[in-house]
Coordinates of C-alpha atoms and ligand atoms in Angstrom, one line a residue:
X1406 CA 0.0 0.0 0.0
X1407 CA 2.7 2.4 0.9
X1408 CA 4.5 1.7 -2.3
X1409 CA 1.3 2.2 -4.3
X1410 CA 0.7 5.6 -2.8
X1411 CA 4.3 6.7 -3.4
X1412 CA 4.2 5.4 -6.9
X1413 CA 1.0 7.1 -7.8
X1414 CA 2.1 10.4 -6.4
X1415 CA 5.5 10.0 -8.0
X1416 CA 3.9 9.4 -11.3
X1417 CA 2.2 12.8 -11.0
X1418 CA 5.5 14.4 -10.1
X1419 CA 7.2 12.7 -13.0
X1420 CA 4.7 14.2 -15.4
X1421 CA 5.3 17.6 -13.9
X1422 CA 9.0 17.5 -14.4
X1423 CA 10.0 14.6 -16.6
X1424 CA 13.0 16.4 -17.9
X1425 CA 14.6 17.4 -14.7
X1426 CA 15.4 14.7 -12.3
X1427 CA 18.5 16.2 -10.7
X1428 CA 17.0 17.1 -7.4
X1429 CA 15.1 14.7 -5.2
X1430 CA 12.9 17.1 -3.6
X1431 CA 9.4 18.2 -4.0
X1432 CA 7.5 21.2 -2.8
X1433 CA 3.9 21.6 -2.4
X1434 CA 2.2 24.8 -1.7
X1435 CA 0.1 24.6 1.4
X1436 CA -2.5 27.3 1.7
X1437 CA -3.1 28.4 5.2
X1438 CA -5.8 30.8 6.4
X1439 CA -4.0 34.0 5.8
X1440 CA -0.4 33.0 5.4
X1441 CA 1.2 30.7 3.0
X1442 CA 3.8 28.2 4.1
X1443 CA 5.9 26.3 1.7
X1444 CA 6.0 22.8 2.7
X1445 CA 8.6 20.8 0.9
X1446 CA 9.6 17.3 1.4
X1447 CA 13.0 15.8 0.8
X1448 CA 13.5 12.2 -0.2
X1449 CA 17.1 12.5 -1.3
X1450 CA 18.8 10.9 1.6
X1451 CA 16.9 9.0 4.3
X1452 CA 14.5 7.7 1.7
X1453 CA 17.1 7.1 -0.9
X1454 CA 15.6 3.7 -1.7
X1455 CA 12.5 5.5 -3.0
X1456 CA 14.4 8.4 -4.4
X1457 CA 14.4 7.2 -8.0
X1458 CA 10.6 7.2 -8.1
X1459 CA 10.2 10.5 -6.3
X1460 CA 12.6 12.8 -8.2
X1461 CA 11.5 16.2 -9.1
X1462 CA 13.1 19.5 -9.7
X1463 CA 13.0 22.3 -7.3
X1464 CA 11.9 24.6 -10.1
X1465 CA 8.9 22.4 -10.5
X1466 CA 7.7 23.7 -7.2
X1467 CA 5.2 26.2 -8.5
X1468 CA 3.4 23.7 -10.6
X1469 CA 3.3 21.0 -8.0
X1470 CA -0.1 19.3 -7.3
X1471 CA -2.0 20.9 -4.5
X1472 CA -4.0 19.1 -1.8
X1473 CA -6.7 18.2 -4.3
X1474 CA -4.4 15.6 -5.9
X1475 CA -3.0 14.3 -2.6
X1476 CA -4.1 10.8 -1.6
X1477 CA -7.3 11.2 0.3
X1478 CA -8.3 8.7 3.0
X1479 CA -11.3 8.0 5.1
X1480 CA -11.8 6.1 8.3
X1481 CA -12.5 3.2 6.1
X1482 CA -8.7 3.2 5.5
X1483 CA -8.1 1.9 9.1
X1484 CA -7.9 -1.8 8.9
X1485 CA -10.1 -3.9 11.1
X1486 CA -8.4 -4.9 14.3
X1487 CA -6.3 -1.7 14.5
X1488 CA -7.2 0.5 17.3
X1489 CA -6.1 4.0 17.5
X1490 CA -4.7 5.4 20.8
X1491 CA -6.9 7.5 23.1
X1492 CA -7.0 11.2 22.2
X1493 CA -5.5 14.0 24.2
X1494 CA -8.0 15.6 26.6
X1495 CA -8.4 19.2 27.7
X1496 CA -8.1 22.0 25.2
X1497 CA -5.9 20.2 22.7
X1498 CA -8.0 19.1 19.8
X1499 CA -6.5 16.8 17.2
X1500 CA -8.2 16.0 13.9
X1501 CA -9.2 12.5 13.0
X1502 CA -6.2 10.6 11.5
X1503 CA -8.0 10.2 8.2
X1504 CA -8.4 13.9 7.8
X1505 CA -4.8 14.8 8.4
X1506 CA -3.5 15.5 4.9
X1507 CA -1.1 17.8 3.2
X1508 CA -2.9 21.1 2.4
X1509 CA -5.5 20.7 5.2
X1510 CA -6.8 23.9 6.8
X1511 CA -4.8 25.0 9.8
X1512 CA -5.4 26.9 12.9
X1513 CA -4.1 30.4 13.5
X1514 CA -0.7 31.0 14.8
X1515 CA -0.5 30.4 18.5
X1516 CA 1.3 32.7 21.0
X1517 CA 3.7 31.2 23.5
X1518 CA 2.0 30.1 26.7
X1519 CA 4.7 31.5 29.0
X1520 CA 7.1 34.3 28.7
X1521 CA 10.3 34.6 30.7
X1522 CA 12.1 37.7 31.9
X1523 CA 15.6 38.3 30.7
X1524 CA 18.1 36.8 33.2
X1525 CA 15.7 34.2 34.4
X1526 CA 17.4 31.0 35.6
X1527 CA 16.6 27.6 34.1
X1528 CA 15.9 25.0 36.7
X1529 CA 18.6 22.4 35.9
X1530 CA 21.7 22.1 38.0
X1531 CA 24.6 24.3 36.9
X1532 CA 22.4 26.4 34.6
X1533 CA 23.4 30.0 33.6
X1534 CA 20.8 32.7 33.4
X1535 CA 19.0 33.6 30.2
X1536 CA 20.7 36.6 28.5
X1537 CA 20.2 39.9 30.4
X1538 CA 18.5 41.5 27.4
X1539 CA 15.7 40.0 25.3
X1540 CA 16.9 38.8 21.9
X1541 CA 15.7 41.0 19.0
X1542 CA 16.1 39.6 15.5
X1543 CA 17.7 42.1 13.2
X1544 CA 17.9 40.4 9.9
X1545 CA 20.9 42.4 8.7
X1546 CA 23.0 40.9 11.5
X1547 CA 22.4 37.4 10.3
X1548 CA 22.9 35.4 7.2
X1549 CA 19.9 35.2 4.9
X1550 CA 17.4 32.8 6.5
X1551 CA 17.2 29.3 4.8
X1552 CA 20.3 29.9 2.7
X1553 CA 23.6 28.4 3.4
X1554 CA 25.6 31.1 5.2
X1555 CA 28.4 32.8 3.4
X1556 CA 31.9 31.9 4.4
X1557 CA 33.6 35.3 4.2
X1558 CA 32.1 37.0 7.2
X1559 CA 34.2 38.0 10.2
X1560 CA 32.3 35.5 12.3
X1561 CA 32.9 32.6 10.0
X1562 CA 36.6 33.5 9.7
X1563 CA 36.9 33.4 13.4
X1564 CA 35.1 30.0 13.6
X1565 CA 37.3 28.6 10.9
X1566 CA 40.2 28.8 13.4
X1567 CA 38.5 26.0 15.3
X1568 CA 39.3 23.6 12.5
X1569 CA 42.8 24.8 11.8
X1570 CA 45.3 21.9 12.1
X1571 CA 42.5 19.4 12.5
X1572 CA 42.8 16.1 10.7
X1573 CA 39.8 16.3 8.3
X1574 CA 39.4 13.3 6.0
X1575 CA 39.7 14.1 2.4
X1576 CA 36.3 13.1 1.2
X1577 CA 34.8 14.8 -1.9
X1578 CA 31.7 16.9 -1.5
X1579 CA 28.5 15.2 -2.6
X1580 CA 25.8 16.4 -4.9
X1581 CA 22.8 17.3 -2.8
X1582 CA 23.8 14.7 -0.2
X1583 CA 22.1 12.2 -2.5
X1584 CA 23.3 8.7 -3.2
X1585 CA 22.1 8.5 -6.7
X1586 CA 23.9 11.7 -7.6
X1587 CA 27.2 10.8 -6.1
X1588 CA 28.1 7.2 -7.1
X1589 CA 31.8 7.6 -6.4
X1590 CA 31.1 8.4 -2.8
X1591 CA 28.5 5.6 -2.6
X1592 CA 31.2 3.1 -3.6
X1593 CA 33.2 4.1 -0.5
X1594 CA 30.2 4.9 1.6
X1595 CA 31.1 2.7 4.5
X1596 CA 34.7 3.8 4.4
X1597 CA 33.7 7.5 4.4
X1598 CA 31.2 6.9 7.2
X1599 CA 28.5 8.3 5.0
X1600 CA 25.3 7.5 6.9
X1601 CA 23.0 8.5 4.0
X1602 CA 23.9 5.7 1.7
X1603 CA 25.2 2.9 4.0
X1604 CA 23.7 3.8 7.3
X1605 CA 27.3 3.9 8.7
X1606 CA 27.7 5.4 12.1
X1607 CA 30.8 5.9 14.3
X1608 CA 31.2 5.1 17.9
X1609 CA 31.3 8.8 18.7
X1610 CA 27.8 9.3 17.4
X1611 CA 24.7 9.2 19.6
X1612 CA 22.4 6.9 17.7
X1613 CA 20.4 5.1 20.4
X1614 CA 19.4 5.1 24.0
X1615 CA 21.3 2.3 25.9
X1616 CA 18.4 1.0 27.9
X1617 CA 16.0 -1.3 26.2
X1618 CA 12.6 0.2 25.6
X1619 CA 13.9 3.7 26.2
X1620 CA 12.4 6.0 23.5
X1621 CA 14.7 8.9 22.7
X1622 CA 12.3 11.7 21.8
X1623 CA 13.4 14.2 19.2
X1624 CA 11.7 17.0 17.3
X1625 CA 13.5 18.6 14.5
X1626 CA 13.3 21.8 12.4
X1627 CA 11.4 24.2 14.7
X1628 CA 10.7 26.3 16.5
X1629 CA 7.4 26.9 14.7
X1630 CA 4.6 29.4 15.2
X1631 CA 1.7 27.1 15.4
X1632 CA 3.0 23.7 16.1
X1633 CA 5.6 24.0 18.8
X1634 CA 3.3 25.7 21.4
X1635 CA 0.7 22.9 21.0
X1636 CA 3.4 20.3 21.3
X1637 CA 4.9 22.0 24.3
X1638 CA 1.5 22.1 26.0
X1639 CA 1.0 18.4 25.4
X1640 CA 4.5 17.4 26.5
X1641 CA 4.0 19.4 29.7
X1642 CA 0.7 17.7 30.4
X1643 CA 2.2 14.3 29.9
X1644 CA 5.4 15.2 31.8
X1645 CA 7.6 14.2 28.8
X1646 CA 10.9 15.8 28.0
X1647 CA 12.3 15.9 24.4
X1648 CA 15.3 17.0 22.5
X1649 CA 14.6 19.8 20.1
X1650 CA 17.1 20.0 17.2
X1651 CA 16.6 23.6 16.2
X1652 CA 17.3 25.2 12.8
X1653 CA 19.2 28.5 13.3
X1654 CA 17.0 30.4 10.8
X1655 CA 13.9 29.4 12.9
X1656 CA 15.5 30.2 16.2
X1657 CA 16.1 33.8 15.4
X1658 CA 12.6 34.2 14.0
X1659 CA 10.9 32.5 17.0
X1660 CA 13.1 33.2 20.0
X1661 CA 10.2 33.1 22.5
X1662 CA 9.2 29.7 21.5
X1663 CA 12.8 28.5 21.8
X1664 CA 13.0 30.0 25.2
X1665 CA 9.8 28.2 26.3
X1666 CA 11.2 24.9 25.0
X1667 CA 14.4 25.4 27.0
X1668 CA 12.7 26.7 30.2
X1669 CA 10.3 23.8 30.1
X1670 CA 13.3 21.5 30.6
X1671 CA 13.7 20.2 27.1
X1672 CA 17.2 19.7 25.6
X1673 CA 18.2 21.9 22.8
X1674 CA 20.5 20.7 20.0
X1675 CA 21.8 22.3 16.8
X1676 CA 20.3 21.5 13.4
X1677 CA 22.3 23.9 11.2
X1678 CA 21.5 27.4 10.0
X1679 CA 19.7 26.5 6.7
X1680 CA 18.9 22.8 6.9
X1681 CA 21.5 22.0 4.2
X1682 CA 22.6 18.5 3.3
X1683 CA 26.0 18.8 5.0
X1684 CA 28.0 16.4 2.8
X1685 CA 27.3 18.7 -0.2
X1686 CA 29.0 21.6 1.4
X1687 CA 32.7 22.6 1.5
X1688 CA 34.5 22.6 4.8
X1689 CA 34.1 26.3 5.1
X1690 CA 30.4 26.1 4.4
X1691 CA 30.0 23.4 7.0
X1692 CA 31.7 25.6 9.5
X1693 CA 29.3 28.5 8.6
X1694 CA 26.2 26.2 8.9
X1695 CA 27.2 24.9 12.3
X1696 CA 28.6 28.1 13.5
X1697 CA 25.5 30.2 12.8
X1698 CA 23.2 27.6 14.3
X1699 CA 25.3 27.6 17.5
X1700 CA 25.3 31.3 17.5
X1701 CA 21.6 31.7 17.0
X1702 CA 20.8 29.4 19.9
X1703 CA 23.5 31.1 22.1
X1704 CA 22.2 34.6 21.4
X1705 CA 18.6 33.5 22.4
X1706 CA 19.3 31.2 25.3
X1707 CA 22.8 32.1 26.5
X1708 CA 24.1 28.5 26.0
X1709 CA 25.8 26.8 23.1
X1710 CA 24.7 23.3 22.0
X1711 CA 27.1 20.4 22.3
X1712 CA 25.0 18.0 20.3
X1713 CA 23.8 18.5 16.8
X1714 CA 21.8 16.5 14.2
X1715 CA 22.7 16.5 10.6
X1716 CA 19.7 17.4 8.4
X1717 CA 18.5 14.3 6.5
X1718 CA 21.0 12.4 8.6
X1719 CA 23.5 13.5 6.0
X1720 CA 26.9 13.1 7.6
X1721 CA 30.2 11.5 6.7
X1722 CA 33.6 11.5 8.4
X1723 CA 34.6 14.9 6.9
X1724 CA 31.5 16.5 8.3
X1725 CA 31.9 14.7 11.6
X1726 CA 35.5 15.8 12.0
X1727 CA 34.5 19.4 11.5
X1728 CA 31.6 19.2 13.9
X1729 CA 33.8 17.5 16.5
X1730 CA 36.4 20.2 16.1
X1731 CA 33.6 22.7 16.7
X1732 CA 32.6 21.0 19.9
X1733 CA 29.5 19.2 18.5
X1734 CA 28.7 15.5 18.9
X1735 CA 26.6 14.0 16.1
X1736 CA 23.2 12.4 16.9
X1737 CA 21.0 10.5 14.4
X1738 CA 17.9 8.5 14.9
X1739 CA 18.2 4.7 15.3
X1740 CA 18.4 2.1 12.6
X1741 CA 18.1 -1.6 13.3
X1742 CA 20.8 -4.0 12.1
X1743 CA 18.5 -4.8 9.1
X1744 CA 18.3 -1.1 8.2
X1745 CA 14.8 -0.3 9.5
X1746 CA 14.9 3.3 10.7
X1747 CA 13.0 4.8 13.6
X1748 CA 11.8 7.6 11.3
X1749 CA 8.1 8.3 11.8
X1750 CA 8.0 9.6 8.3
X1751 CA 5.7 12.4 9.5
X1752 CA 7.4 14.6 7.0
X1753 CA 6.1 12.4 4.2
X1754 CA 2.5 13.3 5.3
X1755 CA 3.3 17.0 5.4
X1756 CA 4.9 16.7 1.9
X1757 CA 1.8 14.9 0.5
X1758 CA 3.6 11.6 -0.2
X1759 CA 2.0 9.4 2.3
X1760 CA -1.4 9.4 4.0
X1761 CA -1.7 9.7 7.7
X1762 CA -3.2 6.3 8.3
X1763 CA -0.5 4.6 6.4
X1764 CA 2.2 6.6 8.2
X1765 CA 0.7 5.6 11.5
X1766 CA 0.5 1.9 10.6
X1767 CA 4.0 1.9 9.1
X1768 CA 5.5 3.4 12.2
X1769 CA 3.7 0.9 14.4
X1770 CA 5.2 -1.8 12.3
X1771 CA 8.7 -0.3 12.7
X1772 CA 8.2 -0.2 16.4
X1773 CA 8.0 -4.0 16.4
X1774 CA 11.7 -3.8 15.9
X1775 CA 12.1 -2.4 19.4
X1776 CA 11.8 -5.8 20.9
X1777 CA 14.6 -7.1 18.7
X1778 CA 17.1 -4.5 19.9
X1779 CA 19.3 -4.9 23.0
X1780 CA 19.1 -1.2 23.5
X1781 CA 16.5 1.5 23.3
X1782 CA 16.1 3.7 20.3
X1783 CA 15.9 7.3 19.1
X1784 CA 12.8 8.4 17.1
X1785 CA 12.7 11.1 14.5
X1786 CA 9.7 13.5 14.6
X1787 CA 9.2 17.1 13.6
X1788 CA 7.6 20.2 15.2
X1789 CA 7.8 22.5 12.2
X1790 CA 4.3 21.8 10.7
X1791 CA 0.9 21.6 12.3
X1792 CA 0.4 18.3 10.5
X1793 CA 3.5 16.7 12.0
X1794 CA 2.6 17.9 15.5
X1795 CA -1.0 16.6 15.1
X1796 CA 0.5 13.2 14.2
X1797 CA 2.8 13.2 17.2
X1798 CA 0.4 14.6 19.8
X1799 CA -2.7 12.7 18.6
X1800 CA -1.2 9.4 17.5
X1801 CA 2.5 8.5 17.7
X1802 CA 3.3 9.6 21.2
X1803 CA -0.1 8.6 22.6
X1804 CA 0.4 5.2 21.1
X1805 CA 3.9 5.1 22.7
X1806 CA 2.4 5.9 26.1
X1807 CA 0.0 3.1 25.9
X1808 CA 2.3 0.5 24.3
X1809 CA 2.9 -2.9 25.8
X1810 CA 5.7 -3.4 26.9
X1811 CA 5.8 0.3 28.0
X1812 CA 8.3 2.7 26.4
X1813 CA 10.0 5.3 28.5
X1814 CA 10.2 8.6 26.7
X1815 CA 13.3 10.7 27.3
X1816 CA 15.5 13.2 25.6
X1817 CA 18.6 11.8 23.9
X1818 CA 21.1 13.3 26.3
X1819 CA 19.3 12.1 29.3
X1820 CA 18.8 8.6 28.0
X1821 CA 22.5 8.5 27.4
X1822 CA 23.4 9.6 30.9
X1823 CA 24.4 13.1 29.9
X1824 CA 23.4 15.7 32.4
X1825 CA 21.6 18.7 31.1
X1826 CA 24.5 21.0 32.0
X1827 CA 26.7 18.8 29.8
X1828 CA 24.5 19.5 26.8
X1829 CA 25.9 23.0 26.6
X1830 CA 29.4 24.5 26.3
X1831 CA 28.9 27.2 28.9
X1832 CA 27.6 24.9 31.7
X1833 CA 29.5 21.6 31.1
X1834 CA 32.0 20.4 33.7
X1835 CA 33.3 17.6 31.5
X1836 CA 37.1 18.3 31.6
X1837 CA 37.9 16.1 28.6
X1838 CA 35.5 18.1 26.5
X1839 CA 36.7 21.5 27.9
X1840 CA 40.3 20.6 27.2
X1841 CA 39.4 19.7 23.6
X1842 CA 37.5 23.0 23.2
X1843 CA 40.3 25.0 24.6
X1844 CA 42.8 23.5 22.2
X1845 CA 40.5 23.9 19.2
X1846 CA 39.8 27.6 20.0
X1847 CA 43.4 28.2 20.3
X1848 CA 43.8 26.7 16.8
X1849 CA 46.1 24.1 18.1
X1850 CA 44.2 20.8 18.2
X1851 CA 45.9 17.7 19.5
X1852 CA 46.5 16.9 15.8
X1853 CA 48.2 20.1 14.9
X1854 CA 51.1 18.1 13.5
X1855 CA 48.8 16.8 10.8
X1856 CA 49.9 18.2 7.5
X1857 CA 46.4 18.4 6.3
X1858 CA 45.1 21.9 6.4
X1859 CA 41.4 22.8 6.3
X1860 CA 41.8 23.2 2.5
X1861 CA 42.7 19.5 2.1
X1862 CA 39.3 18.2 1.7
X1863 CA 37.2 18.5 -1.4
X1864 CA 36.7 22.1 -2.3
X1865 CA 37.5 25.4 -0.8
X1866 CA 35.6 27.4 -3.3
X1867 CA 33.2 29.8 -1.8
X1868 CA 31.5 30.7 -5.0
X1869 CA 28.6 28.6 -4.1
X1870 CA 28.7 26.6 -7.2
X1871 CA 30.9 24.0 -5.7
X1872 CA 28.3 23.2 -3.1
X1873 CA 26.0 21.6 -5.7
X1874 CA 22.4 21.6 -4.6
X1875 CA 22.9 23.3 -1.3
X1876 CA 23.4 26.7 -2.8
X1877 CA 22.3 26.5 -6.4
X1878 CA 18.9 24.9 -5.8
X1879 CA 18.0 27.1 -2.9
X1880 CA 18.8 30.3 -4.8
X1881 CA 16.8 29.0 -7.7
X1882 CA 13.8 28.9 -5.5
X1883 CA 12.3 32.4 -5.6
X1884 CA 9.3 31.0 -3.8
X1885 CA 11.4 30.6 -0.7
X1886 CA 12.2 34.3 -0.5
X1887 CA 8.7 35.3 -1.5
X1888 CA 7.2 33.7 1.6
X1889 CA 9.8 35.3 3.8
X1890 CA 9.7 34.1 7.4
X1891 CA 6.9 31.7 6.5
X1892 CA 9.0 29.9 4.0
X1893 CA 9.8 26.6 5.6
X1894 CA 12.0 24.4 3.6
X1895 CA 11.8 20.8 4.5
X1896 CA 12.9 18.6 6.3
X1897 CA 14.0 15.6 7.9
Ligands
NAG2301 C1 10.7 -4.1 11.6 O1 10.4 -2.9 10.8 C2 10.1 -3.3 9.5 C3 9.9 -2.0 8.8 O2 11.1 -1.3 8.7 C4 8.9 -4.1 9.5 O3 8.5 -4.5 8.2 C5 9.1 -5.4 10.3 O4 7.9 -6.1 10.4 C6 9.5 -5.0 11.7 N1 9.9 -6.2 12.5 C7 9.1 -6.6 13.5 C8 9.6 -7.8 14.2 O5 8.1 -6.0 13.9
NAG2302 C1 33.1 14.1 28.2 O1 33.4 14.6 26.9 C2 34.1 13.6 26.1 C3 34.5 14.4 24.8 O2 33.4 15.0 24.3 C4 33.2 12.5 25.8 O3 33.8 11.5 25.1 C5 32.7 11.8 27.2 O4 31.8 10.8 26.9 C6 32.1 12.9 28.1 N1 31.8 12.3 29.3 C7 30.6 12.5 29.9 C8 30.5 11.9 31.3 O5 29.7 13.1 29.4
NAG2303 C1 45.4 12.5 15.5 O1 45.3 11.9 14.1 C2 45.8 10.6 14.0 C3 45.8 10.2 12.6 O2 44.5 10.3 12.0 C4 44.8 9.7 14.9 O3 45.3 8.3 14.8 C5 44.9 10.2 16.3 O4 44.0 9.4 17.1 C6 44.6 11.6 16.4 N1 44.8 12.1 17.8 C7 43.9 12.7 18.5 C8 44.3 13.1 19.9 O5 42.8 13.0 18.1
NAG2304 C1 45.7 14.3 4.0 O1 45.2 14.6 2.7 C2 45.7 13.8 1.7 C3 45.1 14.3 0.4 O2 45.0 15.7 0.4 C4 45.3 12.4 1.9 O3 45.8 11.5 0.9 C5 45.8 11.9 3.3 O4 45.3 10.6 3.6 C6 45.4 12.9 4.4 N1 46.0 12.5 5.6 C7 45.3 12.1 6.7 C8 46.1 11.8 7.9 O5 44.1 12.1 6.7
NAG2305 C1 35.7 22.4 -6.7 O1 34.9 23.3 -7.3 C2 35.1 23.6 -8.7 C3 34.3 24.7 -9.2 O2 34.0 25.6 -8.2 C4 34.9 22.3 -9.4 O3 35.3 22.4 -10.8 C5 35.7 21.1 -8.8 O4 35.4 19.9 -9.5 C6 35.5 21.0 -7.4 N1 36.3 20.0 -6.8 C7 35.8 19.1 -6.0 C8 36.8 18.1 -5.4 O5 34.7 19.0 -5.7

């Protein structure tokens, strides 16, 4: 059934852009009440197996099918014997599963439910106060939102010192972080540690929770105006803490929502500035993407993340080495030995590729793998879209809470025994880490004898063209700019 849906939808897309199959990404315009939000779905990396049938050009965005051509489902789509979880009570109202579809009408933007005075102190041990003045977003002080940050700014030049002398593997940049587009890297995927095409992880990555049946809760791509406040309210009611992997471009636009996440006791991790496929960037661009997301969160919260998640899970040993030198540990969602991924695929519903019932049933099936693992697992969800929050709040998490055997929902740091204060550079007391940071900031890493400079890997061009999709496709998407702050590129 899943394949049928994907195939039918892909066939429509193929007609739309039969001649341009370079970019595995589709965009569907989603009409909201007053605003328009660009929902786009990426299949290039995590869903690489399906990529060949779901290719479409970014420039095809404006002629994408709208909700009318999305798969429609009814309650009849729920198989006999499948019971849906109980619905949230109180004032959180979630649509029926069968009516959650790409392009559905959405509620108005929600305000934050709590505001905090500058200098307020978070409740975890060792916390530092929020910044003494409220963050005000001045666009001219930041790179263009949702575009890979330029590498010639004074800030990036400073951050580049953190990778000086670091031994960065000489792995060529990929095209769009996509397996099909970069066969030479695929051939060496395991050697390169390229997760996208071989699922390869390294022992330094955080990719599971050690305790069996622990459910590492993560929400990526926010903070978002409608969805995150609803999610935060629900998580508070259920006393669940999550990790939020925050996109820098969203953090500066929605600082109050980010502050609420943090003050509610959730962990905050970095998710780059512009949600770029990181293996497609030069070393310098990677530094810029990571540096600006660190900076965005630091300016709003007063703390700098130590854990980051690569968009699309697109990481290889070159990207890892740079992230590590910048003080960032890589965290991805769990895959089973047979390759099944704990990806809820909620983004596929937002992108119009999969209907909500099928998404729910598929993920319940993936959860069957939990019993096969010796460890717990980390689950990928999103808070950027109302649809993905509806799916989480109404269905996925509610089902987790009533599952037998029971799952224990925790943020990824906590489930790995990392104290909250050790999630941030300003508050950690981990001496090993602090020593590494000190060395890196002084531009004298422990591997300073390495002859490989930062220019040794791939491409040092900052023209943008060398970055393949990351720059060229985004800049070819006028629709992104047209929607301004509401333009939300997608997203796993
Ligand atoms: C594991 O997940 C896959 C989907 O990735 C599913 O087809 C399979 O049935 C699951 N295994 C179990 C034992 O539930
Ligand atoms: C301390 O930091 C190092 C380097 O980042 C890491 O390998 C180690 O696991 C950390 N220890 C704790 C207890 O967090
Ligand atoms: C320095 O680089 C070498 C060669 O890649 C590696 O074997 C060694 O572990 C590195 N040392 C440190 C402290 O990172
Ligand atoms: C340094 O870079 C060269 C290519 O520029 C590569 O052949 C070599 O393996 C690299 N050395 C290390 C220690 O990674
Ligand atoms: C570096 O970029 C140039 C163009 O800017 C391109 O011709 C060249 O192939 C790139 N090299 C690598 C290793 O990607």
